[in-house]
C-alpha positions as CSV (number, residue, x, y, z in Angstrom):
1,X,0.0,0.0,0.0
2,X,1.4,3.4,-1.0
3,X,1.9,6.1,1.6
4,X,-0.4,8.4,-0.3
5,X,-3.3,5.9,-0.2
6,X,-3.3,5.6,3.6
7,X,-4.9,9.1,4.3
8,X,-7.7,8.3,1.8
9,X,-8.4,5.0,3.5
10,X,-8.4,6.5,6.9
11,X,-10.7,9.3,5.9
12,X,-13.0,6.7,4.2
13,X,-13.1,4.6,7.3
14,X,-13.9,7.5,9.5
15,X,-16.6,8.6,7.2
16,X,-18.1,5.1,7.1
17,X,-18.0,4.9,10.9
18,X,-19.7,8.3,11.2
19,X,-22.4,7.2,8.8
20,X,-23.0,3.9,10.7
21,X,-23.1,5.8,14.0
22,X,-25.6,8.3,12.7
23,X,-27.8,5.5,11.3
24,X,-27.6,3.6,14.6
25,X,-29.0,6.6,16.4
26,X,-32.2,6.3,14.5
27,X,-32.6,2.5,14.8
28,X,-35.5,1.3,17.1
29,X,-34.5,-0.2,20.4
30,X,-36.0,-2.7,22.8
31,X,-36.6,0.0,25.5
32,X,-39.5,2.0,26.8
33,X,-38.9,5.6,27.5
34,X,-41.0,7.5,30.1
35,X,-41.3,11.2,30.2
36,X,-43.5,13.7,32.0
37,X,-47.0,13.8,30.5
38,X,-49.8,16.4,30.8
39,X,-51.5,17.1,34.1
40,X,-55.3,17.6,34.5
41,X,-57.1,19.5,37.3
42,X,-59.7,17.1,38.7
43,X,-61.6,20.1,40.0
44,X,-61.5,21.7,36.5
45,X,-62.7,21.1,32.9
46,X,-61.6,19.1,29.9
47,X,-62.9,20.1,26.5
48,X,-65.5,22.3,28.2
49,X,-66.8,19.5,30.5
50,X,-66.1,19.1,34.2
51,X,-63.8,16.2,35.0
52,X,-65.8,15.5,38.1
53,X,-69.4,16.5,38.5
54,X,-71.9,15.8,41.3
55,X,-75.4,15.3,39.7
56,X,-77.9,14.8,42.5
57,X,-76.4,16.5,45.5
58,X,-75.2,20.0,46.4
59,X,-71.9,20.7,44.7
60,X,-69.8,23.4,46.5
61,X,-67.3,25.7,44.7
62,X,-63.6,24.8,45.2
63,X,-60.5,26.9,45.0
64,X,-57.1,25.8,44.1
65,X,-56.3,22.8,41.9
66,X,-55.9,19.0,42.3
67,X,-53.7,17.9,39.5
68,X,-53.7,14.3,38.4
69,X,-50.4,13.5,36.7
70,X,-49.6,11.3,33.8
71,X,-46.6,9.7,32.1
72,X,-45.9,9.8,28.3
73,X,-44.7,6.4,27.2
74,X,-42.8,5.6,24.1
75,X,-41.8,2.0,23.0
76,X,-43.4,-1.4,23.1
77,X,-46.9,-1.5,21.5
78,X,-47.2,2.3,21.6
79,X,-44.4,3.4,19.3
80,X,-40.7,2.8,18.5
81,X,-38.0,4.2,20.7
82,X,-34.8,5.1,18.8
83,X,-31.3,5.1,20.1
84,X,-31.2,8.9,20.0
85,X,-34.2,9.1,22.3
86,X,-32.6,6.5,24.6
87,X,-29.4,8.5,24.9
88,X,-31.5,11.6,25.8
89,X,-33.3,9.8,28.5
90,X,-30.0,8.7,30.1
91,X,-29.0,12.4,30.6
92,X,-32.4,13.8,31.7
93,X,-33.6,13.5,35.4
94,X,-37.2,13.8,34.1
95,X,-36.9,10.7,31.8
96,X,-36.2,7.1,32.4
97,X,-35.6,4.1,30.1
98,X,-36.4,0.4,31.0
99,X,-36.5,-2.8,28.9
100,X,-39.9,-3.1,27.2
101,X,-40.5,-6.6,28.8
102,X,-40.5,-5.0,32.3
103,X,-43.6,-2.9,31.3
104,X,-45.6,-5.0,28.9
105,X,-45.9,-8.5,27.6
106,X,-43.8,-8.8,24.5
107,X,-46.8,-10.0,22.4
108,X,-49.3,-7.3,23.6
109,X,-50.8,-5.2,20.8
110,X,-51.4,-1.4,20.9
111,X,-55.2,-2.1,21.0
112,X,-54.9,-4.5,23.9
113,X,-52.7,-2.0,25.8
114,X,-55.3,0.8,25.3
115,X,-58.2,-1.5,26.3
116,X,-56.4,-2.6,29.4
117,X,-55.7,1.1,30.3
118,X,-59.3,2.1,29.8
119,X,-60.6,-0.8,32.0
120,X,-58.1,0.2,34.7
121,X,-59.3,3.8,34.5
122,X,-63.0,2.9,34.8
123,X,-62.3,0.6,37.8
124,X,-60.2,3.3,39.4
125,X,-63.1,5.9,39.0
126,X,-65.5,3.5,40.7
127,X,-63.1,2.8,43.6
128,X,-62.4,6.5,43.9
129,X,-66.2,7.3,44.2
130,X,-66.7,4.5,46.7
131,X,-63.7,5.6,48.8
132,X,-64.7,9.3,48.8
133,X,-68.3,8.5,49.8
134,X,-67.3,6.1,52.5
135,X,-64.8,8.7,53.8
136,X,-67.8,11.1,54.0
137,X,-69.9,8.7,56.0
138,X,-72.1,7.2,53.3
139,X,-72.9,3.5,53.4
140,X,-72.2,1.5,50.2
141,X,-73.0,-2.2,50.0
142,X,-70.2,-4.1,48.2
143,X,-69.8,-7.6,47.0
144,X,-66.4,-9.4,46.7
145,X,-66.2,-11.8,43.7
146,X,-63.5,-14.3,43.0
147,X,-62.1,-13.3,39.6
148,X,-59.7,-16.3,39.3
149,X,-56.8,-18.1,41.0
150,X,-53.1,-17.6,40.5
151,X,-51.2,-20.5,38.9
152,X,-49.8,-23.0,41.4
153,X,-51.5,-21.4,44.3
154,X,-53.4,-23.2,47.0
155,X,-56.6,-21.8,45.5
156,X,-56.1,-23.2,42.0
157,X,-58.8,-25.8,41.4
158,X,-60.5,-25.0,44.6
159,X,-62.2,-21.6,43.9
160,X,-64.3,-20.9,40.9
161,X,-64.7,-17.6,39.0
162,X,-67.8,-15.9,40.2
163,X,-67.7,-17.3,43.8
164,X,-69.1,-14.6,46.2
165,X,-66.8,-14.3,49.2
166,X,-68.7,-14.3,52.5
167,X,-66.3,-15.2,55.3
168,X,-62.7,-16.1,56.2
169,X,-62.2,-18.6,59.0
170,X,-65.8,-18.1,59.9
171,X,-65.6,-14.2,60.3
172,X,-67.6,-12.1,57.8
173,X,-65.6,-10.1,55.3
174,X,-67.4,-7.3,53.6
175,X,-64.6,-5.4,51.9
176,X,-61.3,-6.1,50.3
177,X,-59.6,-4.3,53.1
178,X,-61.3,-6.5,55.7
179,X,-60.2,-9.6,53.7
180,X,-56.5,-8.4,53.7
181,X,-56.7,-7.5,57.4
182,X,-58.0,-11.0,58.2
183,X,-55.1,-12.6,56.2
184,X,-52.6,-10.7,58.4
185,X,-53.9,-12.9,61.3
186,X,-53.1,-16.1,59.5
187,X,-49.6,-17.7,59.3
188,X,-48.5,-18.2,55.7
189,X,-48.6,-21.9,54.9
190,X,-51.6,-22.6,57.2
191,X,-55.0,-23.7,55.8
192,X,-57.6,-21.0,55.7
193,X,-61.4,-21.6,55.3
194,X,-62.9,-19.3,52.7
195,X,-66.7,-19.2,52.9
196,X,-68.3,-18.5,49.5
197,X,-71.7,-18.5,47.9
198,X,-71.6,-20.5,44.7
199,X,-74.7,-20.4,42.7
200,X,-76.8,-20.1,45.9
201,X,-74.9,-22.8,47.8
202,X,-72.8,-21.9,50.8
203,X,-69.4,-23.7,50.8
204,X,-66.4,-23.7,53.0
205,X,-63.3,-24.0,50.9
206,X,-60.0,-25.2,52.4
207,X,-57.1,-23.2,50.9
208,X,-53.4,-23.7,51.8
209,X,-52.1,-20.1,52.0
210,X,-49.0,-18.7,50.5
211,X,-47.1,-15.6,51.5
212,X,-47.3,-11.9,50.3
213,X,-45.3,-8.9,51.3
214,X,-47.1,-5.9,52.6
215,X,-46.2,-2.3,51.9
216,X,-44.6,-1.9,55.3
217,X,-42.3,-4.9,54.6
218,X,-44.2,-7.4,56.8
219,X,-45.3,-10.7,55.4
220,X,-48.9,-12.0,55.5
221,X,-50.8,-15.0,54.3
222,X,-52.2,-14.9,50.7
223,X,-55.0,-17.0,49.3
224,X,-53.7,-16.8,45.7
225,X,-57.0,-15.4,44.3
226,X,-57.9,-12.4,42.2
227,X,-60.8,-10.4,43.8
228,X,-63.2,-8.0,42.1
229,X,-65.3,-5.6,44.1
230,X,-68.8,-5.0,42.8
231,X,-70.5,-1.9,44.1
232,X,-74.2,-1.4,44.6
233,X,-75.8,1.8,43.4
234,X,-73.9,4.8,44.9
235,X,-76.0,7.1,47.1
236,X,-74.7,10.1,45.2
237,X,-74.4,10.2,41.4
238,X,-70.8,11.2,40.6
239,X,-69.9,11.6,37.0
240,X,-66.2,11.4,36.1
241,X,-65.3,12.2,32.5
242,X,-61.8,12.2,31.1
243,X,-60.6,11.3,27.6
244,X,-57.5,9.7,26.2
245,X,-56.1,8.8,29.7
246,X,-55.8,5.2,30.9
247,X,-54.5,3.4,34.0
248,X,-55.5,3.3,37.7
249,X,-53.1,5.9,39.1
250,X,-55.4,8.9,39.3
251,X,-57.6,7.3,41.9
252,X,-56.4,9.4,44.8
253,X,-56.8,12.7,43.0
254,X,-60.3,11.8,41.8
255,X,-61.4,10.8,45.3
256,X,-60.0,14.1,46.8
257,X,-61.9,16.1,44.1
258,X,-65.2,14.3,45.0
259,X,-64.8,15.1,48.7
260,X,-63.8,18.7,48.0
261,X,-66.9,19.2,45.8
262,X,-69.3,17.6,48.3
263,X,-68.1,19.6,51.3
264,X,-68.6,23.3,52.0
265,X,-65.1,23.7,53.5
266,X,-62.4,25.2,51.2
267,X,-59.9,22.3,51.7
268,X,-57.2,23.7,49.4
269,X,-57.3,27.4,50.2
270,X,-56.2,28.2,46.6
271,X,-53.1,25.9,46.6
272,X,-52.1,23.8,43.6
273,X,-51.6,20.2,44.8
274,X,-50.6,17.4,42.4
275,X,-50.4,13.7,43.2
276,X,-50.6,10.1,42.1
277,X,-51.7,6.8,43.6
278,X,-54.2,4.0,43.1
279,X,-57.1,3.9,45.5
280,X,-59.1,1.0,46.9
281,X,-62.7,1.3,48.0
282,X,-61.4,1.1,51.5
283,X,-59.3,4.2,51.0
284,X,-56.0,2.4,50.8
285,X,-53.4,4.3,48.6
286,X,-51.5,1.9,46.4
287,X,-48.2,2.1,44.4
288,X,-47.8,3.4,40.9
289,X,-45.1,3.7,38.3
290,X,-43.4,6.7,36.7
291,X,-43.3,8.7,39.9
292,X,-40.2,10.7,38.9
293,X,-41.8,11.7,35.6
294,X,-45.1,12.7,37.3
295,X,-43.3,14.9,39.9
296,X,-41.4,16.7,37.1
297,X,-44.7,17.2,35.2
298,X,-46.4,18.6,38.3
299,X,-43.5,21.0,38.9
300,X,-43.6,22.1,35.3
301,X,-47.3,22.9,35.6
302,X,-47.0,25.0,38.8
303,X,-47.7,22.6,41.6
304,X,-46.0,23.3,44.9
305,X,-47.0,20.1,46.6
306,X,-47.0,16.4,45.4
307,X,-48.9,13.6,47.2
308,X,-47.1,10.2,46.7
309,X,-47.9,6.7,48.0
310,X,-45.6,6.0,50.9
311,X,-44.5,2.8,49.2
312,X,-43.1,4.9,46.3
313,X,-41.1,7.2,48.5
314,X,-37.8,5.9,47.3
315,X,-38.6,7.0,43.7
316,X,-39.6,10.5,44.9
317,X,-36.3,11.5,46.7
318,X,-34.9,13.5,43.7
319,X,-37.8,16.0,43.3
320,X,-37.0,19.3,41.7
321,X,-36.4,22.3,43.9
322,X,-39.7,24.2,44.5
323,X,-42.0,21.2,44.9
324,X,-42.5,19.4,48.2
325,X,-43.3,15.7,48.3
326,X,-45.8,14.5,50.9
327,X,-46.2,10.7,51.6
328,X,-49.6,9.2,52.2
329,X,-50.9,5.7,52.7
330,X,-54.7,6.2,53.0
331,X,-57.3,8.6,51.6
332,X,-57.8,10.0,55.1
333,X,-54.1,11.0,55.2
334,X,-54.3,12.5,51.8
335,X,-57.4,14.5,52.8
336,X,-55.7,15.7,56.0
337,X,-52.7,16.7,53.9
338,X,-54.6,19.0,51.5
339,X,-56.4,20.5,54.4
340,X,-53.1,21.2,56.2
341,X,-51.8,22.7,53.0
342,X,-54.9,24.9,52.6
343,X,-54.4,26.1,56.2
344,X,-50.8,26.9,55.7
345,X,-49.5,24.0,57.7
346,X,-48.0,22.0,54.8
347,X,-44.5,22.1,56.2
348,X,-45.6,19.9,59.1
349,X,-46.6,17.0,56.7
350,X,-44.4,13.9,56.4
351,X,-42.1,13.9,53.4
352,X,-40.1,11.0,51.8
């Protein structure tokens, strides 16, 4: 090879490498990227329609804002995530990237993902309504239904879908919270007697329990069943309308909005409070994903306070300056928190 040819080869190699590197930046990856999504005031309007409206009871004016927060997700069945987007997420505190299989089944379609999100949203709205009305002292009859059994659990082949749960070890259980509380009194591995109504026949089913970890780190017995909560007619007609948003994580903010609208007190005192968290009919606040992105979205949209499930505290430790994170584990705690914020006592609330 001549000496004069070497520079040309070197330049050509560098050019080819540069082209390949540039092309690689725009190739799809096997990752999901999460970034802050839009927020919505659950006391406000969307497309000219109130997100939460009380139809057959006095609705009181509310000041301030209760922002439900969302996460914009790219990757998986939603869209392709390219290497350039992946690199950007690694250098942004408001973004995160995780392998797609940690978020969705690899074979899930976009339509299935959207349908799943909508079902979760509807269920969340019902639970939020029940939790809010129960917090306000209304009585709401509920029915616990077996939706299925987990594979290789003690309940597999014992329970049937549609069984109505009546008792556990002879004690009545009327809500999911009561069922979980009863399981804390059983040693994992012991046999529990689940009383059910199956097509009008009362049965006592012997189930060898497994173990489940609780939010506080303790271990309790687990039946290995999926439970659905069926609500009777609510004593107050609450209408929740929101478009193009799926998932269960707005439950807490919907429940707080319902309470604020049904009570004459000005809970917020004009404050802007954002938050996230699933809600059970018993008022238990459950964990969610994308906490970091939701906090950044709330901060971007002017919130000074952010309510986070206590079990998600670890993910909320790097909040931007100017927004204070408050940990909650129940709807009662969340309600006390917004009242304290409205009264100027927010600095007394527990953080993460």
